[in-house]
Backbone as a ProteinNet text record, in pm:
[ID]
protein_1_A
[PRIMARY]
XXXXXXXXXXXXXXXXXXXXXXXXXXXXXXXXXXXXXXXXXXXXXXXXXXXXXXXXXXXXXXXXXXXXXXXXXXXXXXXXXXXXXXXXXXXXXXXXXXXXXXXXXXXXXXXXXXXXXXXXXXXXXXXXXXXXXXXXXXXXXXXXXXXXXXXXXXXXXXXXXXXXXXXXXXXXXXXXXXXXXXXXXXXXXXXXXXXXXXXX
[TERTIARY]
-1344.4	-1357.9	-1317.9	-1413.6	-1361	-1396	-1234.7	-1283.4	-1286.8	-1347.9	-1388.8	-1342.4	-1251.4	-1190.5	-1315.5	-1358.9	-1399.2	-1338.4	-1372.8	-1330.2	-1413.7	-1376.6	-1491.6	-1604.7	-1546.7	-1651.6	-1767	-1759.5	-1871.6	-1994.3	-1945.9	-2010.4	-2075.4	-2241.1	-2254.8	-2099.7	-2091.7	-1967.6	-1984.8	-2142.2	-2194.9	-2189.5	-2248.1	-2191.1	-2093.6	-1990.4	-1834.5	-1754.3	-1846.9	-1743.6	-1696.4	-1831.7	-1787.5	-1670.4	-1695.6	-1590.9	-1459.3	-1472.1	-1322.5	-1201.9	-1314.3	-1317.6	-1211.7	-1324.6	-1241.8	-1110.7	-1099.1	-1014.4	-876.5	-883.2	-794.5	-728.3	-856.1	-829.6	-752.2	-798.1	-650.9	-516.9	-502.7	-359.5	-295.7	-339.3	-297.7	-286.8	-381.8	-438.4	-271.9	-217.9	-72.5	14.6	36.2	126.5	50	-103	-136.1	-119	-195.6	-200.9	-36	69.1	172.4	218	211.5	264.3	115.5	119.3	33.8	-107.3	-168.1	-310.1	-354.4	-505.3	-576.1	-647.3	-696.8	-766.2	-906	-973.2	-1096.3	-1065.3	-964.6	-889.6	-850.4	-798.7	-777	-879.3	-994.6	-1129	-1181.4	-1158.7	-1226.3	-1159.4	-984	-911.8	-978.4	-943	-972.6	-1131.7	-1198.6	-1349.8	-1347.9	-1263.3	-1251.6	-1226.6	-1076.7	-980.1	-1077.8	-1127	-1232	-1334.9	-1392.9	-1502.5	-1455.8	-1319.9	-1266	-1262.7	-1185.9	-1106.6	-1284.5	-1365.6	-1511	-1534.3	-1540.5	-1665.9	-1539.7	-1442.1	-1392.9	-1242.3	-1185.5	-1125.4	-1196.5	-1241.6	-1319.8	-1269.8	-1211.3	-1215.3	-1040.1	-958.8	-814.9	-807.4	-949.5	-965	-979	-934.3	-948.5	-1006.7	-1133.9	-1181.1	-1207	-1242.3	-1176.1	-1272.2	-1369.6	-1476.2	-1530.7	-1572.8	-1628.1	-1774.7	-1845.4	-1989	-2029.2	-2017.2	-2088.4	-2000.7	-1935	-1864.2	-1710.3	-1685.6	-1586.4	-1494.6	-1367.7	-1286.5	-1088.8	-1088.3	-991	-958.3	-887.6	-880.3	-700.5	-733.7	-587.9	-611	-556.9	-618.5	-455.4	-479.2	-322.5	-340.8	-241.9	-256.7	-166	-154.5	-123.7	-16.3	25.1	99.5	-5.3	-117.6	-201.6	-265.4	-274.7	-389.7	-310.4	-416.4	-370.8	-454	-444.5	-531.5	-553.9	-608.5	-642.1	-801.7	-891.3	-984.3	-1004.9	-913.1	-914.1	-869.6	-768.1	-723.9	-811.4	-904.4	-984.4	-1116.4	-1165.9	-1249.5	-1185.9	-1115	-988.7	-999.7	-958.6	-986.4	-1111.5	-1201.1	-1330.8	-1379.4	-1309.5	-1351.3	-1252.2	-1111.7	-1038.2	-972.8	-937.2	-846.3	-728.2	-675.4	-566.1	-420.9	-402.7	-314.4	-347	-470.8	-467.4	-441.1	-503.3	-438.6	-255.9	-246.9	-64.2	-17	-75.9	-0.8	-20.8	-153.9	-193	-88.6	-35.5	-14.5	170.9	207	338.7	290.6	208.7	239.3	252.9	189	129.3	324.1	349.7	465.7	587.1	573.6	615.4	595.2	513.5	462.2	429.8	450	431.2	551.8	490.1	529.9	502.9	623.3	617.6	559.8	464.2	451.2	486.1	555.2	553.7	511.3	526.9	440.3	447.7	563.9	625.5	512.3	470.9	446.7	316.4	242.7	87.4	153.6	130.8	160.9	50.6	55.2	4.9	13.3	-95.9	-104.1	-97.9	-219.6	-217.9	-312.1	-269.8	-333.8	-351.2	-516.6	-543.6	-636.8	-617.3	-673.5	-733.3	-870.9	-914.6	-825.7	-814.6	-736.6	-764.4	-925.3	-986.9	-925.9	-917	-911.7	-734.1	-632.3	-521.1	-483.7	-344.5	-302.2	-378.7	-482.9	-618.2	-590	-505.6	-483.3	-510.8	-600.6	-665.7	-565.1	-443.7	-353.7	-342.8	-267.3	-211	-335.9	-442.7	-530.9	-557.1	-535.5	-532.8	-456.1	-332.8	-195.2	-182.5	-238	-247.9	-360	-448.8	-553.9	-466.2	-401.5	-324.1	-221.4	-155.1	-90.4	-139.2	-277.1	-354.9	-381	-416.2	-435.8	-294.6	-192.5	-66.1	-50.5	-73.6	-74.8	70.6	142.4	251.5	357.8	294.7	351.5	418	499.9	592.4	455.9	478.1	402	528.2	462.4	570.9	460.9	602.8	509.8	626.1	558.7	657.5	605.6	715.9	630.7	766.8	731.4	806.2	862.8	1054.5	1096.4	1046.4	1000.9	926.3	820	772.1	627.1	698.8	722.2	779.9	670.5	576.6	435.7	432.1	421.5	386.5	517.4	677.5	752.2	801.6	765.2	728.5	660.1	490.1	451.7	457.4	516.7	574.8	655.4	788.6	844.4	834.5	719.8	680.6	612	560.1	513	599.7	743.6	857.3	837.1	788.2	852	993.6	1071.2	1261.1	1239.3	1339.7	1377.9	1463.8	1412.2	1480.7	1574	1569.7	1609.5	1557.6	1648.3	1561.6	1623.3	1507.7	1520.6	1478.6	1584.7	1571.2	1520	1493.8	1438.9	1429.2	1474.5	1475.2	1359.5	1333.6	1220	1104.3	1109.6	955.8	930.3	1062.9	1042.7	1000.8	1036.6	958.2	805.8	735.4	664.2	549.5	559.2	508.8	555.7	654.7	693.7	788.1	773.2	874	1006.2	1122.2	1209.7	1291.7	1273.7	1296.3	1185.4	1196.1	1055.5	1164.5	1115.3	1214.1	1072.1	1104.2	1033.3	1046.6	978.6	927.2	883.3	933.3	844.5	818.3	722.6	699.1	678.7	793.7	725	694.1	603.8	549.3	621.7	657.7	757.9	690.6	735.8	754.4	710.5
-1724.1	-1584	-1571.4	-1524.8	-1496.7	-1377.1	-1343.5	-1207.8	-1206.5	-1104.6	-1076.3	-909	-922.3	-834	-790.5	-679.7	-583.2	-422.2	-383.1	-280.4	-142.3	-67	54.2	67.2	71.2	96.6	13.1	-137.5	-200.9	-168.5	-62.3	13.2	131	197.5	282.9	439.9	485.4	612.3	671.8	714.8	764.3	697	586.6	501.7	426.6	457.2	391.4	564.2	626.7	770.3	721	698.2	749.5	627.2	467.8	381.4	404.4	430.2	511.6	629	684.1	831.5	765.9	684.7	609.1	516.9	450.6	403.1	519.5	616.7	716.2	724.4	832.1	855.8	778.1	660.6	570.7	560.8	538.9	560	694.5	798.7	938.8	1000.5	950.9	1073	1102	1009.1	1064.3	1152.7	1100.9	1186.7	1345.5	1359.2	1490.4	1552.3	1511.1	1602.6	1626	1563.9	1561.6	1699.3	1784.4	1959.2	2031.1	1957.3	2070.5	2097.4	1989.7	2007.7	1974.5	2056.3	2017.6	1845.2	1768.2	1665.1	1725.9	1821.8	1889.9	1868.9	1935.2	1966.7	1876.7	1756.7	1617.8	1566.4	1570.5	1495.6	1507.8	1655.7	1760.7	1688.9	1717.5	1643.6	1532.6	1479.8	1331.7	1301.1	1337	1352.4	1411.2	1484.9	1561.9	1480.4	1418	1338.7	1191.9	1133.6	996.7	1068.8	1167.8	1207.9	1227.4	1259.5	1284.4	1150.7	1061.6	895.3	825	811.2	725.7	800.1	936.7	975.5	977.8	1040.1	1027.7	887.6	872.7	747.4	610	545.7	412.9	282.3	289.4	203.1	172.2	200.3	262.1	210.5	224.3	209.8	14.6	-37.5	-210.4	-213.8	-260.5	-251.8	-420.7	-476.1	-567	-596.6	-656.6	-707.1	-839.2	-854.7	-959.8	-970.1	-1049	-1037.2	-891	-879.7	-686.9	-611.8	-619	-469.1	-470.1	-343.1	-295.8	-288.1	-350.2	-346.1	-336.4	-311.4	-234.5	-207.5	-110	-70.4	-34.9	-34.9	-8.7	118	226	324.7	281.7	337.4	293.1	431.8	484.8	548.2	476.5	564.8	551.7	697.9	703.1	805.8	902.8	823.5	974.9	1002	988.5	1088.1	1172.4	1243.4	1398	1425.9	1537	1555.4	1692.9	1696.5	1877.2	1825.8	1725.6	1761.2	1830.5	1738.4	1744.4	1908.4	1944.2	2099.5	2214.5	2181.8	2262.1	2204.5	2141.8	2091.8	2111.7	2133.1	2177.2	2346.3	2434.5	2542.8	2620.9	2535.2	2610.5	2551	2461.4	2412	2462.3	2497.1	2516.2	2651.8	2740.3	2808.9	2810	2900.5	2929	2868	2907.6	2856.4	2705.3	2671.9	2518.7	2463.4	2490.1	2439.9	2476	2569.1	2563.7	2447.3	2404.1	2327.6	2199	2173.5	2037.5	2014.9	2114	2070.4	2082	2149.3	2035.6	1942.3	1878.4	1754.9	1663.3	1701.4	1579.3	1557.4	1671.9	1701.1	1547.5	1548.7	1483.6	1307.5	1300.7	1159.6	1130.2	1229.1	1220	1154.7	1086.8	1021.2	1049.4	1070.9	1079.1	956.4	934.9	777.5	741.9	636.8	645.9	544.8	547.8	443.4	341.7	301.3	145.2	90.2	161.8	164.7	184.7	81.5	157.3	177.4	274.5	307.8	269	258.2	211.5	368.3	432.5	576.9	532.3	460.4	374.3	293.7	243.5	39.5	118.9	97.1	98.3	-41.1	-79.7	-189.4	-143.8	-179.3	-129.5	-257.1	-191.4	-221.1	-326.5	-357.1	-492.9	-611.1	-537	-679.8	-709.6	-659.1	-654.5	-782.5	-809.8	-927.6	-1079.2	-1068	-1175.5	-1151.9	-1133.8	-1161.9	-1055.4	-973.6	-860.4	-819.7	-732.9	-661.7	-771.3	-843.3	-952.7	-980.7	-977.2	-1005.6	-890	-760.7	-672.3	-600.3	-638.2	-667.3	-752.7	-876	-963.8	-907.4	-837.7	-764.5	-659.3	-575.2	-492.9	-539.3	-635.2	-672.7	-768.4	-837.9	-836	-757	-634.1	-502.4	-472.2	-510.6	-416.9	-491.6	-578.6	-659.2	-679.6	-643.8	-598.9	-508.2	-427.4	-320.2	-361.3	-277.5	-263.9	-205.7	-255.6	-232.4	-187.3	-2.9	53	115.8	86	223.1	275.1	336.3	401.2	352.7	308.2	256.9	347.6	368.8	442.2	297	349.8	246.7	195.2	244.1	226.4	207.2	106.1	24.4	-100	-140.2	-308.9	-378.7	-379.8	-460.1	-498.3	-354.2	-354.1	-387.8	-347.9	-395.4	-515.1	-599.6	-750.3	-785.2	-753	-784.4	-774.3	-648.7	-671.4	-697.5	-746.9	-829.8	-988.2	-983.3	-1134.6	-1184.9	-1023.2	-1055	-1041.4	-1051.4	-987.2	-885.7	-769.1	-684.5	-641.9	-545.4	-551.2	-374.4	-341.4	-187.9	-183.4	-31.6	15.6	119.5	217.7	316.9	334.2	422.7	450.2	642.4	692.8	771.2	848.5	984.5	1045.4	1200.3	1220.9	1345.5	1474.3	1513.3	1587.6	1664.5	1763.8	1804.4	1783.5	1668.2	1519.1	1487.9	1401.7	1426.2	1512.7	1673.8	1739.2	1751.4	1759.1	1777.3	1645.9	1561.4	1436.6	1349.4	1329.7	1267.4	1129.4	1094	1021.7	1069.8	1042	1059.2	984.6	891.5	726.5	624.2	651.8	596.4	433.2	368.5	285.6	293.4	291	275.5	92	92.5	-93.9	-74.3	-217.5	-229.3	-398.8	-408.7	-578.2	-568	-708.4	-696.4	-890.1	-859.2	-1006	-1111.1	-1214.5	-1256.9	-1335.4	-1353	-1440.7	-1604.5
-445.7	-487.2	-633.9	-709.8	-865.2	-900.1	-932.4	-978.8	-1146.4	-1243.7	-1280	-1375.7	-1501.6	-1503.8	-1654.3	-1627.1	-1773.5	-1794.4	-1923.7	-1964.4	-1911.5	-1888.6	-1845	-1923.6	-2076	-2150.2	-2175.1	-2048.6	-2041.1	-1911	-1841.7	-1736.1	-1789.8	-1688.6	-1686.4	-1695.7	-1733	-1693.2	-1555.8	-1579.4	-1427.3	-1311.9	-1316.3	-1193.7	-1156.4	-1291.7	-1220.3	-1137.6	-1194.3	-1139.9	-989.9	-915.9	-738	-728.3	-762.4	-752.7	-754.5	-918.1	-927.9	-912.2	-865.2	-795.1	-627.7	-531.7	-440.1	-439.6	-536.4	-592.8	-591.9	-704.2	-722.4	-548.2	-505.6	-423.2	-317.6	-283.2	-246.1	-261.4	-383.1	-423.1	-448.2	-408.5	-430.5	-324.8	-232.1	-87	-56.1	-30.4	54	-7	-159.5	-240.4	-251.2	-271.7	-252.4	-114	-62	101	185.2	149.2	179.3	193.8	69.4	77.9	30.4	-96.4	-156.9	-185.9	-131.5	-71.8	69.2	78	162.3	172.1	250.6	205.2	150	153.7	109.3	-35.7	-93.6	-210.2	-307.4	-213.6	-271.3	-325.5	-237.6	-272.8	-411.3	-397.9	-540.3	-613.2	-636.3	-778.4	-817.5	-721.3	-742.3	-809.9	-769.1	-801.5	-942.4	-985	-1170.2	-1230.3	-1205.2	-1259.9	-1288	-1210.2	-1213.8	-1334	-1291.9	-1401.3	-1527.3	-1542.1	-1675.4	-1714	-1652	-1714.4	-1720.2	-1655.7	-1677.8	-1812.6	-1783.5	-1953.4	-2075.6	-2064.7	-2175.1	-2235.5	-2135.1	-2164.5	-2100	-2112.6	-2032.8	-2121.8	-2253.6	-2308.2	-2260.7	-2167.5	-2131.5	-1989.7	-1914.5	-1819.9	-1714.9	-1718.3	-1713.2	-1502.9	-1545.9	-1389.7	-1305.2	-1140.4	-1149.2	-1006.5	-1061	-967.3	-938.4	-817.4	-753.8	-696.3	-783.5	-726	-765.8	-921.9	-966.7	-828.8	-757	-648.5	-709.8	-695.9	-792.2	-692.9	-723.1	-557.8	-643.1	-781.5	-793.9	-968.6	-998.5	-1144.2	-1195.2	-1324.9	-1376.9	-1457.5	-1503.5	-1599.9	-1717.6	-1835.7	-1885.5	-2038	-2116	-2182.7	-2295.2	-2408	-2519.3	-2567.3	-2667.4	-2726.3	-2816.3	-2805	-2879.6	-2741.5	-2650.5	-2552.5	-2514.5	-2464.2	-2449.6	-2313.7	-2182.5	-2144.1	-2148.4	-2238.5	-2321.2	-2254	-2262.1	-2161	-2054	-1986.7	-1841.4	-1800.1	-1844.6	-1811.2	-1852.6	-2002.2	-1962.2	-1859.3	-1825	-1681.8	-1575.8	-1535.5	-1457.8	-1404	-1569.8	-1575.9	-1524.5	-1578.8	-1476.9	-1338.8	-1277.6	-1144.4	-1047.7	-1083.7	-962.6	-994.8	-916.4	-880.4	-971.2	-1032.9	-1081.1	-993.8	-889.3	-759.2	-741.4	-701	-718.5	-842.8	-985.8	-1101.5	-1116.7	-1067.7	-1108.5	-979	-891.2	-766.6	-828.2	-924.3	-979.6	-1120.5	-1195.9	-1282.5	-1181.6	-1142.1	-1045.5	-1023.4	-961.1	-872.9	-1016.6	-1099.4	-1248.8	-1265.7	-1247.5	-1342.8	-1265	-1202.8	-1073.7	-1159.9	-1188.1	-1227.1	-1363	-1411.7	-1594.1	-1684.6	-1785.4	-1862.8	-2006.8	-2082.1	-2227.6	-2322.3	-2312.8	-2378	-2568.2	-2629.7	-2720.3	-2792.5	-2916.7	-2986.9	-2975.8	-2905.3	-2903.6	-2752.2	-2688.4	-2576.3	-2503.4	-2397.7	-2312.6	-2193	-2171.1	-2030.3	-1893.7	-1778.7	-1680.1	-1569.6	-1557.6	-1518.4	-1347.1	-1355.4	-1213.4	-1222.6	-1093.1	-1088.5	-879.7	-870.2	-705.2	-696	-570.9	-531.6	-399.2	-359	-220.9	-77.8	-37.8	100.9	141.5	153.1	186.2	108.8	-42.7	-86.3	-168.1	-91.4	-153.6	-130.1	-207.8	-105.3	-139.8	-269.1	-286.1	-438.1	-504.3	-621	-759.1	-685.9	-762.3	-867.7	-811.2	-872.8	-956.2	-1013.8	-1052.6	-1196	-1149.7	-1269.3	-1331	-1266.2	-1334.6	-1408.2	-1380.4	-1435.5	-1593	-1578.3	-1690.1	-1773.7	-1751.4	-1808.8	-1915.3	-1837.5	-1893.6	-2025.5	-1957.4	-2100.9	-2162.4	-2179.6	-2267.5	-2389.5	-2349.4	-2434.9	-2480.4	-2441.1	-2477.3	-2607.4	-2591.9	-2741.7	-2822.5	-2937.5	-2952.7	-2874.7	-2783.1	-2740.1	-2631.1	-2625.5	-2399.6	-2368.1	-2198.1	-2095.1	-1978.9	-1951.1	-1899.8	-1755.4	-1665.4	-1562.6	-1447.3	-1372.8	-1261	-1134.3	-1025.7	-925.5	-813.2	-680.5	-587.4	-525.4	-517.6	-438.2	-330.1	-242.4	-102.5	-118	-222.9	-252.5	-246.7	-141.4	-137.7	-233.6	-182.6	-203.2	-363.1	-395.8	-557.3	-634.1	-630	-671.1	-694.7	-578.9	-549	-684.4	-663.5	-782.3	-933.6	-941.2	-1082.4	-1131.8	-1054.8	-1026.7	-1074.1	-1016.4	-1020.5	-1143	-1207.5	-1341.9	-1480.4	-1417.3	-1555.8	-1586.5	-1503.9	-1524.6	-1512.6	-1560.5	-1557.4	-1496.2	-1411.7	-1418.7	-1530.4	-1580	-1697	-1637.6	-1524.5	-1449.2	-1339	-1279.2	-1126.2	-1092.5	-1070.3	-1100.7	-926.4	-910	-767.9	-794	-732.1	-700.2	-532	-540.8	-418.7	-367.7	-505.8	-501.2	-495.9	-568.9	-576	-421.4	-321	-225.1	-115.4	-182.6	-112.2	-44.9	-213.1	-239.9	-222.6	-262.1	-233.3	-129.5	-77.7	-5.9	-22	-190.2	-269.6	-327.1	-308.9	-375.6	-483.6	-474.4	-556.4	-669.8	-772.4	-858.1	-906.1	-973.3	-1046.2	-1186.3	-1289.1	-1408.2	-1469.5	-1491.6	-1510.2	-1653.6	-1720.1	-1840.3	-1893.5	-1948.2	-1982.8	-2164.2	-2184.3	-2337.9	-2371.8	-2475.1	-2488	-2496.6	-2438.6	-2530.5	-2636.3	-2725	-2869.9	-2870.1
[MASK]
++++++++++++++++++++++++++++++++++++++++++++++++++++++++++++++++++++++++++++++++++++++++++++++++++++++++++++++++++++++++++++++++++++++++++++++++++++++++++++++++++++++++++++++++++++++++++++++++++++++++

């Protein structure tokens, strides 16, 4: 099995949407539908949020296929993005009440990124193919691009799986951080923040 890591911006935009769209949706369904959405509701976000990251960030986006089928992605940011897109695309698709419930949950998982630094927004892998190395190359993909920079992200204590792996890739905890309300709301209360820097 070889996989096969490219950049978004070597894909159609349009036809990575639904992929990554599923993708998202994987790694999110639980933390949304937990309080503050419907799964109807989820679908929608998720379906914006993919359409935003394919058309306007893709070159950010590191995707991770076998045989042309797209079976998992990393999205990662910088200290200049912004998502002043997305909120207004946002603004005219949802509900006032659903946009104030979306911009909590963001709030929940947001990161100040700075110059020293790419951040890792999220990394989903489809279910089928976890466990087969995917993450891991998409991981080394990532700090590829980080180039000079830290490679930072947030992962929930109760991700054995994934802590393992970054772990395994030198990543270090920098903090670990609790939340009561996060738990409410999502169903996490425990993040630990991770970061990798090149070595020399």
């Amino acid at each position: 099995m070889t996989i096969q890591i490219k950049r978004g911006d070597n894909y159609n935009q349009e036809s990575l949407i639904g992929t990554v769209n599923e993708l998202f949706y994987t790694a999110f369904k639980e933390k949304f539908v937990y309080k503050l959405f419907s799964e109807e509701m989820t679908i929608r976000i998720s379906s914006l949020f993919s359409e935003y990251i394919c058309k306007n960030k893709p070159n950010l986006l590191i995707i991770a296929e076998i045989d042309e089928n797209i079976m998992g992605c990393a999205f990662m940011i910088n200290h200049k993005e912004s998502y002043y897109d997305f909120k207004y695309l946002i603004k005219k698709q949802l509900s006032l009440k659903n946009r104030i419930k979306l911009f909590l949950f963001f709030s929940f998982f947001s990161h100040k990124v700075t110059k020293e630094e790419l951040y890792i927004e999220f990394l989903s892998v489809l279910p089928h193919y976890r466990n087969k190395g995917v993450g891991q190359k998409l991981i080394n993909a990532c700090k590829n691009q980080a180039m000079d920079k830290k490679l930072t992200l947030y992962v929930a204590m109760d991700n054995v799986p994934a802590l393992r792996l970054y772990k395994k890739e030198q990543f270090q905890t920098v903090k670990t951080e609790s939340s009561r309300i996060g738990k409410f709301f999502t169903g996490i209360k425990e993040w630990e923040f991770m970061e990798w820097w090149a070595i020399e």
